[in-house]
XYZ file of C-alpha atoms in Angstrom:
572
model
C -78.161 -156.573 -32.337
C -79.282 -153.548 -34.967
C -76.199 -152.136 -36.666
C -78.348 -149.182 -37.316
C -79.034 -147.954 -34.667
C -77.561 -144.713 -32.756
C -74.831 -144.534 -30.451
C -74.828 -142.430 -27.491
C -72.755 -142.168 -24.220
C -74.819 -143.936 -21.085
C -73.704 -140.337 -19.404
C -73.860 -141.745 -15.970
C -70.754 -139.577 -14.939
C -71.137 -136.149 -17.251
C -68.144 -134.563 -15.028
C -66.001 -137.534 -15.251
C -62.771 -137.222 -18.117
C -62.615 -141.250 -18.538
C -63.702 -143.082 -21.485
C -67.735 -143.426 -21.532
C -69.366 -146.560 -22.814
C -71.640 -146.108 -25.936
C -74.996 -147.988 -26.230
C -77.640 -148.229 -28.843
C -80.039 -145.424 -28.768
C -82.733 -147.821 -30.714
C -82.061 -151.091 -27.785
C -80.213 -149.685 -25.249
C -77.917 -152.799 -25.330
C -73.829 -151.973 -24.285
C -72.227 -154.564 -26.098
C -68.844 -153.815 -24.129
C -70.523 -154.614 -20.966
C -73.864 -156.708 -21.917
C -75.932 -153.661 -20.025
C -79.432 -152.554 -21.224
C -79.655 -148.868 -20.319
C -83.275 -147.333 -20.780
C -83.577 -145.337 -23.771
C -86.542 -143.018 -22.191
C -85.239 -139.867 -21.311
C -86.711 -138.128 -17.966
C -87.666 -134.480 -17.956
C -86.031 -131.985 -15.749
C -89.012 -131.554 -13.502
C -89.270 -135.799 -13.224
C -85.427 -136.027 -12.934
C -84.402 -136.806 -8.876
C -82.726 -133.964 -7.553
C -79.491 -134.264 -7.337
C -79.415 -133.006 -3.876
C -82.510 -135.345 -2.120
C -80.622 -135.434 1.175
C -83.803 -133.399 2.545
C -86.388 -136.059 0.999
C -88.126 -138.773 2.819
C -91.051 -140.546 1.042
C -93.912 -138.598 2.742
C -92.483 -135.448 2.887
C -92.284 -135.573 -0.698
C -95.587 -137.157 -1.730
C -96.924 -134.162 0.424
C -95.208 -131.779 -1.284
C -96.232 -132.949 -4.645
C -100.232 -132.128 -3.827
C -102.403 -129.919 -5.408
C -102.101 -126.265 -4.026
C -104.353 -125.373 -1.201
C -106.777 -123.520 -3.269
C -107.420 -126.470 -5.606
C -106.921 -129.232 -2.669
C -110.073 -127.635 -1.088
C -112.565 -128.822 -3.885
C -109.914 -131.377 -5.337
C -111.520 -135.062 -5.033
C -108.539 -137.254 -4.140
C -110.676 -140.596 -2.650
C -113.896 -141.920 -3.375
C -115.076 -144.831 -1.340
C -117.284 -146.743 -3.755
C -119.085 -149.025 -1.026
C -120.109 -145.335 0.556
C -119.650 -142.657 -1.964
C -118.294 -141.125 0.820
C -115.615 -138.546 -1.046
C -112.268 -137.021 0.490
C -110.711 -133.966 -0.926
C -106.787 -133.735 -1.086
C -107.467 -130.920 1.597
C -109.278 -133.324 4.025
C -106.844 -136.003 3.678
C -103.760 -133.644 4.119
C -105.375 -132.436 7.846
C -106.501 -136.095 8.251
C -102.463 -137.258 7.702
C -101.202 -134.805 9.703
C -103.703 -135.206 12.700
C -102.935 -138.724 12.696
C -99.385 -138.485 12.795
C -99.609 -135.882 15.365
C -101.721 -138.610 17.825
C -99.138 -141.524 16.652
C -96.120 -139.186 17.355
C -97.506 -137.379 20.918
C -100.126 -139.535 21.977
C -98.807 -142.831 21.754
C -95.264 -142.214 21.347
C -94.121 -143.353 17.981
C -91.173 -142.545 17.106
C -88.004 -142.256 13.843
C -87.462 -146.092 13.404
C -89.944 -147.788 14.986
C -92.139 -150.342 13.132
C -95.647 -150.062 12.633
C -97.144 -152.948 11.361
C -100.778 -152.702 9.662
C -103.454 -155.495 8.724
C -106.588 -154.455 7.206
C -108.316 -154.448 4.150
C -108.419 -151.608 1.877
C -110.300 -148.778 2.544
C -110.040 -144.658 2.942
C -108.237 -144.969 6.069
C -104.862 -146.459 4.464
C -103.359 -144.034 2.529
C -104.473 -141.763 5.648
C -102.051 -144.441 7.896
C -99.707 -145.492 5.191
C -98.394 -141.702 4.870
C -98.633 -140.963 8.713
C -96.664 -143.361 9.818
C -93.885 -142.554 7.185
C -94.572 -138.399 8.230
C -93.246 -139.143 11.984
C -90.208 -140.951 10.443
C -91.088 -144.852 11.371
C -91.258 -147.679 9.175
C -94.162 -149.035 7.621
C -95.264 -152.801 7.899
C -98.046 -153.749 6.166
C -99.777 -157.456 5.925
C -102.160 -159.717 4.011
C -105.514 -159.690 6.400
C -106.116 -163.337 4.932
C -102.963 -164.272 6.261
C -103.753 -166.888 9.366
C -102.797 -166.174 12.748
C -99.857 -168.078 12.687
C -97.915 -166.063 9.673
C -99.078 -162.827 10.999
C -97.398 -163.959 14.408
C -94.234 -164.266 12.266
C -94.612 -161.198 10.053
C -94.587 -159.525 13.550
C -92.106 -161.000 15.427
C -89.803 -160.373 11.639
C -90.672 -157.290 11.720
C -89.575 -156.309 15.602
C -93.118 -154.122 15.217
C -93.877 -152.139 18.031
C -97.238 -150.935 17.342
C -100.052 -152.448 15.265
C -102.878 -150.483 13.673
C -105.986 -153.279 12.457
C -109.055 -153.235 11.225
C -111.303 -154.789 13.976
C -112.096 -157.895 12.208
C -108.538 -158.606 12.095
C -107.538 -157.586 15.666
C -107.547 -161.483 17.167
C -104.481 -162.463 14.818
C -102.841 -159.765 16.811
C -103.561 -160.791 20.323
C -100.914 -163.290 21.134
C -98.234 -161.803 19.144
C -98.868 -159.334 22.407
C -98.165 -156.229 20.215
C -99.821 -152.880 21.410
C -102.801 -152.499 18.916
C -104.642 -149.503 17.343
C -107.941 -149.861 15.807
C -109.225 -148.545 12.400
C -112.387 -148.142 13.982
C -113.756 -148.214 17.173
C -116.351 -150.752 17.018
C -119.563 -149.843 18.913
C -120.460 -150.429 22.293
C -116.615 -150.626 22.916
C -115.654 -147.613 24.797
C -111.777 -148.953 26.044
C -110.006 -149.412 22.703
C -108.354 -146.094 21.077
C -109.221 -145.855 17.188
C -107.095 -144.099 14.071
C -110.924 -142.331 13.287
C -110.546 -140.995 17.138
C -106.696 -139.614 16.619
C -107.833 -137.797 13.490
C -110.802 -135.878 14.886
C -109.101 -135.104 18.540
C -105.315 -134.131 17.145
C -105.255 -130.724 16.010
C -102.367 -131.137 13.484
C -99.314 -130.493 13.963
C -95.801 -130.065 12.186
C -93.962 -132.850 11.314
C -91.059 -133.960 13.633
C -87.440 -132.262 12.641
C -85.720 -135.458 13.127
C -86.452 -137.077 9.542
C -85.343 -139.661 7.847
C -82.357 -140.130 5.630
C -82.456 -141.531 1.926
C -80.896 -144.528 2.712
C -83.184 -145.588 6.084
C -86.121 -147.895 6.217
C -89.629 -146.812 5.197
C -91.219 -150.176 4.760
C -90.795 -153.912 5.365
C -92.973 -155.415 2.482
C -93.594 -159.611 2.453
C -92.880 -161.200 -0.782
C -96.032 -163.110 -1.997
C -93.959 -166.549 -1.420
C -95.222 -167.958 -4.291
C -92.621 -170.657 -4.881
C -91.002 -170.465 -1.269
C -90.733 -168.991 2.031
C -92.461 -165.196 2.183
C -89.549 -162.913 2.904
C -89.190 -159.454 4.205
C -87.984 -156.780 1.857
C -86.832 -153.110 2.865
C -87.639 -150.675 0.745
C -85.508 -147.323 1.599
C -86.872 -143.383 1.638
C -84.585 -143.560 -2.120
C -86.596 -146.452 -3.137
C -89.755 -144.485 -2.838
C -89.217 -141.268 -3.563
C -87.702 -142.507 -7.367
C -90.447 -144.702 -8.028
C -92.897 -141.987 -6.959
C -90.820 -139.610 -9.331
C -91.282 -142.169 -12.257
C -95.112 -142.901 -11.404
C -95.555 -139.438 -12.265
C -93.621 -139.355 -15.316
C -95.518 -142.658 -16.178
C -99.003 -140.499 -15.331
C -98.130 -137.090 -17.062
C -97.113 -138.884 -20.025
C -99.859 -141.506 -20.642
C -102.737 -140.157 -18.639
C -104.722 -137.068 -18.245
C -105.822 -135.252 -15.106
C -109.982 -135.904 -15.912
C -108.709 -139.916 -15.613
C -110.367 -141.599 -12.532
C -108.906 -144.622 -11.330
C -110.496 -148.061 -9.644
C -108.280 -149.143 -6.767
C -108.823 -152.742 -5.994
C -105.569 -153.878 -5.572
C -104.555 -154.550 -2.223
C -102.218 -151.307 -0.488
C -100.868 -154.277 1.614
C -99.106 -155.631 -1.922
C -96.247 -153.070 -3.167
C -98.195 -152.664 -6.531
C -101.661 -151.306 -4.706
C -99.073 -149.116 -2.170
C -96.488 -147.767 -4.590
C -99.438 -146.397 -6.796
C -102.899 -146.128 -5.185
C -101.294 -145.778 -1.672
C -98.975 -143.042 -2.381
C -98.007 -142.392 -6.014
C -101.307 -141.166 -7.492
C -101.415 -138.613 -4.788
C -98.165 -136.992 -6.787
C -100.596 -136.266 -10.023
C -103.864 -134.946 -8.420
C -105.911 -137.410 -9.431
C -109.115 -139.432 -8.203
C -109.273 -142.024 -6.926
C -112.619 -144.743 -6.569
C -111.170 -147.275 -3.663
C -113.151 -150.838 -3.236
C -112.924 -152.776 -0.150
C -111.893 -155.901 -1.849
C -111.831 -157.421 -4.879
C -115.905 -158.454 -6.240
C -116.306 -158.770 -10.680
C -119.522 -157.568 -10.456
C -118.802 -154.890 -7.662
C -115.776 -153.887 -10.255
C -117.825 -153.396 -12.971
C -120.897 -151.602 -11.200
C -118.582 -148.886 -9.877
C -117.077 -148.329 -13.785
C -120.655 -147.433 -14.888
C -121.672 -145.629 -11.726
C -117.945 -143.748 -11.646
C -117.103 -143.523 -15.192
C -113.910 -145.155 -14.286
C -111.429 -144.509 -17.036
C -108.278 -145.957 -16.151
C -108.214 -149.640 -13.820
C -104.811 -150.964 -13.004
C -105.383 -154.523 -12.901
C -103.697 -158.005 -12.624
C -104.110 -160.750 -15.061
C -106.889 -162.473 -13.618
C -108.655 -159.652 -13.571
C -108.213 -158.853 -17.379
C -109.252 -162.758 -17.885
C -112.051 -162.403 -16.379
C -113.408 -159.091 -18.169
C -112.401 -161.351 -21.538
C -114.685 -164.094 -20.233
C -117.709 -161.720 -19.218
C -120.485 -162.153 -21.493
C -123.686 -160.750 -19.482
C -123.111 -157.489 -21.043
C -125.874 -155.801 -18.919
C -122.915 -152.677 -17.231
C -121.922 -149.924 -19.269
C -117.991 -149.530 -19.594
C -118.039 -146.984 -22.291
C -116.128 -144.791 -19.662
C -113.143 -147.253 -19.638
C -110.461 -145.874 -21.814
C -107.138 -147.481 -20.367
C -106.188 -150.693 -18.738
C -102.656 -151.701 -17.553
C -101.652 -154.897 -16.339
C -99.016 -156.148 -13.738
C -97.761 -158.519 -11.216
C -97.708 -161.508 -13.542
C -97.403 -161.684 -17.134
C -100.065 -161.580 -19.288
C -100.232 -164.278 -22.578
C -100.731 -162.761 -26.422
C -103.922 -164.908 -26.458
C -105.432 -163.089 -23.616
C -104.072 -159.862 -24.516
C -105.467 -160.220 -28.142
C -109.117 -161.234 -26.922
C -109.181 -158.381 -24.936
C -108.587 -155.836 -27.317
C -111.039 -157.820 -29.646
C -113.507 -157.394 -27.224
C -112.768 -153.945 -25.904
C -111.030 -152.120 -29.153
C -111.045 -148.867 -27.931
C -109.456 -149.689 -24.325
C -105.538 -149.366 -24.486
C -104.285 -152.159 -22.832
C -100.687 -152.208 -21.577
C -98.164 -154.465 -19.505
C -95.865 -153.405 -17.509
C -93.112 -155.590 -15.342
C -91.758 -155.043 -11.324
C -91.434 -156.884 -8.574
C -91.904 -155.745 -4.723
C -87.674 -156.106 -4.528
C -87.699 -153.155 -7.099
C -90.908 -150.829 -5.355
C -93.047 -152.448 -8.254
C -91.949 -151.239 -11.147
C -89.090 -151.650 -13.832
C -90.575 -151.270 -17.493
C -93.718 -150.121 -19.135
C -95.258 -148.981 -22.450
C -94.976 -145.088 -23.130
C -97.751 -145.774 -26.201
C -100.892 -147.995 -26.828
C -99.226 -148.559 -30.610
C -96.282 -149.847 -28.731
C -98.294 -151.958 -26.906
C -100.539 -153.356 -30.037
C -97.421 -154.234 -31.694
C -96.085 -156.452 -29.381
C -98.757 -157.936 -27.202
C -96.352 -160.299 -25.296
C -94.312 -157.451 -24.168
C -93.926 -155.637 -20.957
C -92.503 -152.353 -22.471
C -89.253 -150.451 -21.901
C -87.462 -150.115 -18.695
C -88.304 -146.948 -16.424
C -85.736 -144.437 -16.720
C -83.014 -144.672 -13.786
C -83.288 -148.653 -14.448
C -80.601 -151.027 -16.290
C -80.900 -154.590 -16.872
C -78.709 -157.845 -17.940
C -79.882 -160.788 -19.245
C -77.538 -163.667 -17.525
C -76.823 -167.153 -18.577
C -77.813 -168.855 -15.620
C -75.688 -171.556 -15.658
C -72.470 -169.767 -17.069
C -72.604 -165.930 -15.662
C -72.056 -164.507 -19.370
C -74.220 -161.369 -19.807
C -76.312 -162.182 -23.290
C -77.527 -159.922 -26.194
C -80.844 -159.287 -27.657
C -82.865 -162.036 -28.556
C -81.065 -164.609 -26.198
C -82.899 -165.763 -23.320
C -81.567 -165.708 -19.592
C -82.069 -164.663 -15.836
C -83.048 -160.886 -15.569
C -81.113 -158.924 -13.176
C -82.123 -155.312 -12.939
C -80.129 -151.898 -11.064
C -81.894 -148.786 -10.391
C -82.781 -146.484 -7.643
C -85.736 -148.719 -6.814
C -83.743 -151.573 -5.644
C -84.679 -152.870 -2.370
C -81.909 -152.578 0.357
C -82.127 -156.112 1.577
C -84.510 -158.524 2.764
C -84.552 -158.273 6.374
C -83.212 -160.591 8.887
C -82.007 -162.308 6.023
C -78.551 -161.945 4.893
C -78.291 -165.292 2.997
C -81.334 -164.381 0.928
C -79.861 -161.292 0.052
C -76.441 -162.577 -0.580
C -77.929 -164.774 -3.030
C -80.460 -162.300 -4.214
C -78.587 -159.141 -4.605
C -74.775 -159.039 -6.244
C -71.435 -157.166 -4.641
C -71.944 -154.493 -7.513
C -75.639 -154.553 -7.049
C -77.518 -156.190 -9.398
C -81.005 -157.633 -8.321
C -81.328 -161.613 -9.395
C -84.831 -161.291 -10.584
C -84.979 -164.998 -11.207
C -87.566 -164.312 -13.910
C -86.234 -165.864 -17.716
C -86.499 -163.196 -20.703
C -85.412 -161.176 -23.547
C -85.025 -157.937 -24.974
C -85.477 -157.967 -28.456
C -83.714 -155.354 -31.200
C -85.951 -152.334 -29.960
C -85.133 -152.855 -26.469
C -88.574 -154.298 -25.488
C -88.281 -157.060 -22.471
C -89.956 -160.424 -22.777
C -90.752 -162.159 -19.720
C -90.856 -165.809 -20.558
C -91.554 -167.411 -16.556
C -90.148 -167.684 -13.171
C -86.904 -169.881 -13.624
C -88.015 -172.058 -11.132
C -90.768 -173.015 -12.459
C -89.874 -174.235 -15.869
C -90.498 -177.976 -15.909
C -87.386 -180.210 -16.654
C -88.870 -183.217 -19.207
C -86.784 -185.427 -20.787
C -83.615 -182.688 -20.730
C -86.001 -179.875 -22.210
C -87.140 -177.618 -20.361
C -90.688 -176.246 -20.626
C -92.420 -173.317 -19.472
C -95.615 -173.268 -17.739
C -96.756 -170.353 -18.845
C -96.628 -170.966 -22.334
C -99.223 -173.960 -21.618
C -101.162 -171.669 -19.852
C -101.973 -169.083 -22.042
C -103.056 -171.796 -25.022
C -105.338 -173.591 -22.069
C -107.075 -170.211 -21.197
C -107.478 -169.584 -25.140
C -110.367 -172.762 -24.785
C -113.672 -171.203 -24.804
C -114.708 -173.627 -21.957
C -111.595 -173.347 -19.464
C -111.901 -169.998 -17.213
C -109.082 -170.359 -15.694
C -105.856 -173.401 -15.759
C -102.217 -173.333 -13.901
C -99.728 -175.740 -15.107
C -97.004 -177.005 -12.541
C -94.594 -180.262 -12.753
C -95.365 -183.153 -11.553
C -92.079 -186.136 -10.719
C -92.075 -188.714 -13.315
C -89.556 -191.520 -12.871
C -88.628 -191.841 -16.719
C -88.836 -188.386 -17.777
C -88.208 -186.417 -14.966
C -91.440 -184.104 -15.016
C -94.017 -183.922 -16.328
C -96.743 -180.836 -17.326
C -99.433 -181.406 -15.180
C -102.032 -179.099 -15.896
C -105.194 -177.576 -13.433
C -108.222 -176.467 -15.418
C -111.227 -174.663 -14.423
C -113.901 -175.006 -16.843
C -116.777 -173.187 -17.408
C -120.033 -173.724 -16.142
C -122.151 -176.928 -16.998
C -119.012 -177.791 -19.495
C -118.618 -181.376 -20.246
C -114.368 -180.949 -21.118
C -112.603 -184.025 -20.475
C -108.959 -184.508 -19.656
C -108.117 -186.258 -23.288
C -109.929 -183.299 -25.122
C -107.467 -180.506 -23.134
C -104.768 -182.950 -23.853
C -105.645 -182.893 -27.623
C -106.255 -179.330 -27.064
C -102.816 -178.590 -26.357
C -100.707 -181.689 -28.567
C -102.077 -179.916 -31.409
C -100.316 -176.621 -30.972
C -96.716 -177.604 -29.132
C -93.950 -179.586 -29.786
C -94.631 -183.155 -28.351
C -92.039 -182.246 -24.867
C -93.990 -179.647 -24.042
C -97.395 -181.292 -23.925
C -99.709 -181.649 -20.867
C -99.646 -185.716 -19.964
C -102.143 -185.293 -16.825
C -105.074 -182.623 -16.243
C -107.200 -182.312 -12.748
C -110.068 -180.515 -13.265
C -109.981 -177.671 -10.084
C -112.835 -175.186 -8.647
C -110.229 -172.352 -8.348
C -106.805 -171.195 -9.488
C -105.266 -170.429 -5.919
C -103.595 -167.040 -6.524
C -101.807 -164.423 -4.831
C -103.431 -161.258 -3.693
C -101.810 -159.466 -6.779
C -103.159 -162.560 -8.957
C -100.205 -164.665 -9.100
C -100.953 -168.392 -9.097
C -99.419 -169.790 -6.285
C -98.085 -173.009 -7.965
C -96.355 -174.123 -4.211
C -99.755 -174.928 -2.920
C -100.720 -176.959 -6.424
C -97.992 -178.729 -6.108
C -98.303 -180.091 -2.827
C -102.030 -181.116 -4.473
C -100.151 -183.029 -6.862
C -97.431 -184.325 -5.206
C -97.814 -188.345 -5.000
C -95.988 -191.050 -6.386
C -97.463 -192.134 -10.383
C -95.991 -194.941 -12.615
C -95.451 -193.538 -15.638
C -97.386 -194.270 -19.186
C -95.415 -192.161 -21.564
């Protein structure tokens, strides 16, 4: 640690008498204790209140819109398969019409689960925030999920409503659930539709009997990526601060003539937490895709002068890789970049290719309402490419020795474990998960390795479960990764271990190459050798069509595994 940098009290009790620790101003790192505090400072009007006994999620994203005057001209939504565009007026009477039928019509009530399966579109922030405005508890699902996981996101969930799009509607039928249609398809004059609440409900005020802080507002799945999917609650607190620092994050780094691309799913915490309801706090516009198409993406940036696309790694790869040229993106000014970490190679081609797009990480997970850490600065950002920023205000971290408990300083890696107001409650129906998830004091095992280094800058290094044990070292996939995807003729590569009876594991390494590329599996071996240490390099390659991923673009290394998983003899 810096022996130069400033000392200041964390101030977490400012009435209290007692002795208050000291931390570095420059790192944030409490030596006494091993606790990174964030070292961004919150202004008054971005500060929770300290009396928020009063504030449920969508009572206060309401709140936070544009006056009426403005909200009547105001664009909020655009829907770029339509150009069909919503003012912040129309979707305020559009909120509160729904949650009037939801509430009177079919009886929903403070507590009761709604669970939702559809694809994106201009109807979900619409449902998202009426459900939470009559008090009940938001479920919301993967529509590529089969019927059988939906059946047990359902029954998990204890849902006793469903609102779905109608292509989606048959995953729904044995689960037996009551169901509400998006839309009413044609020629179908039986089934009720959310379109049909909103034009018949004249709206009405929200019920008195609102939710506290601490009660449910959503039952999010975890992507599953290296186990079961599990349900995580995330309380009225856990929005309402994240919403608070999405608009600090907004009014600090953005501008109110920025127009965002939503193609993130609103099912996934990162497309809820800030296309589904944060955004809405800043007055901004948003241009909302269906699903996820490249050339769809980059046809609405030149037809929508798109400024500012919040993105997820394979995303960014795949604007590094685009070579047709033939779209104008001189409207894109700022890119971030979450769910997964993004390599320095990847990072650095981008900005060589797009130098005056500001490119930023940033780091959360759906237990912590997606988000932790981010850059305030692009020249933050430049400087340390392989960096997910600072953590959030209201957030603390420790950086654990996994095998011994002791909490570590700077530049020593461990397990994160993060505190903050965004912490979920637990995951539900699962109190061994969260025993071994969540401490008595707390503190969220993250199970992601990192660092912070002297500046206070976190350093996400992989998933601790997925660092491949060869030979007694252990090796980290995404290290391999990002040299693989810095071949001109590999578009995409995953690297997962594969059982080796002398060694252990070994790197086994999926590649995607490029079209009409010859790449054999000795030249990505050579590839690699030439730029590790021998443990670490890739002993097998299979040469793949696709990268399975996550709907937030992380690679789903379970399902490669199983690929891989049959006995070898070992020639090492």
């Amino acid at each position: 640690m810096s022996g130069e940098g400033e000392w200041i009290s964390t101030g977490e009790d400012e009435q209290s008498t007692d002795h208050q620790p000291l931390f570095d101003r420059k790192n944030g790192y409490e030596s006494e204790t091993g606790i990174y505090h964030s070292v961004l400072q919150l202004s008054e009007q971005h500060k929770m209140p300290s009396d928020y006994s009063e504030l449920d999620t969508a009572k206060f994203v309401l709140s936070q819109f544009p006056s009426p005057a403005q909200a009547e001209s105001q664009i909020a939504l655009i829907d770029s398969a339509t150009d069909q565009k919503i003012t912040y007026a129309q979707l305020h009477r559009s909120i509160l019409s729904l949650a009037t039928g939801l509430y009177h019509a079919l009886g929903v009530r403070k507590g009761d689960v709604v669970f939702v399966l559809s694809p994106n579109s201009p109807l979900y922030p619409t449902i998202c925030l009426a459900v939470l405005s009559v008090g009940a508890i938001l479920s919301p699902a993967n529509p590529l999920n089969t019927e059988t996981e939906i059946g047990k996101q359902v029954r998990l969930s204890g849902a006793k409503l469903a609102i779905a799009a109608p292509k989606e509607v048959h995953k729904l039928v044995p689960t037996g659930v009551p169901t509400l249609l998006t839309t009413r398809p044609k020629n179908d004059e039986n089934s009720v539709s959310v379109e049909e609440l909103i034009e018949n409900c004249d709206p009405l005020e929200l019920p008195k009997d609102r939710p506290t802080p601490s009660d449910t507002a959503a039952i999010l799945y975890s992507s599953g990526t290296t186990g079961v999917s599990k349900g995580v609650v995330l309380t009225h607190t856990n929005f309402v601060s994240i919403m608070k620092l999405l608009k600090y994050y907004v009014d600090v780094t953005l501008s109110q003539d920025d127009v965002f691309l939503c193609f993130i799913p609103m099912f996934h915490v990162y497309g809820l937490a800030f296309f589904g309801l944060g955004l809405f706090c800043s007055g901004v516009t948003t241009v909302l895709m269906p699903k996820f198409d490249f050339e769809a993406m980059l046809e609405a940036i030149q037809t929508h002068k798109i400024s500012h696309i919040p993105a997820v790694p394979p995303v960014i790869l795949g604007l590094v890789k685009y070579n047709k040229g033939s779209y104008d993106l001189s409207s894109l000014r700022k890119v971030s970049s979450g769910a997964a970490p993004l390599s320095k190679e990847v990072v650095d081609a981008f900005r060589g290719k797009f130098p005056w797009v500001e490119l930023k990480q940033g780091y959360g997970l759906t237990e912590t309402t997606g988000a932790a850490t981010f850059f305030v600065t692009n020249e933050e950002a430049k400087a340390r490419p392989s960096s997910v920023g600072k953590l959030f205000p209201s957030f603390s971290a420790k950086v654990v020795n996994h095998e011994t408990g002791e909490a570590l300083p700077p530049f020593k890696e461990g397990e994160l474990w993060l505190k903050g107001a965004g912490v979920m409650k637990e995951y539900f129906g699962n109190e061994e998960a969260t025993v071994a998830t969540i401490t008595k004091d707390g503190w969220l095992k993250t199970g992601d390795l990192c660092y912070f280094d002297d500046e206070g800058y976190l350093y996400i290094v992989d998933r601790i479960k997925e660092l491949i044990k060869h030979n007694g070292y252990q090796v980290a996939p995404a290290e391999l990764e990002a040299i693989l995807l810095s071949h001109h003729h590999i578009l995409d590569a995953a690297v997962v271990p594969l059982e080796d009876e002398e060694a252990g594991q070994i790197p086994l390494a999926y590649v995607v190459r490029a079209a009409g590329s010859g790449l054999t599996q000795d030249q990505v071996i050579q590839f690699v050798s030439s730029q590790v240490a021998p443990y670490k390099k890739v002993r097998r390659v299979n040469f793949i069509s696709a990268i399975p991923r996550s709907a937030a673009g992380k690679i789903l290394r379970k399902e490669l595994v199983l690929q891989s998983n049959l006995p070898i003899q070992s020639k090492l």
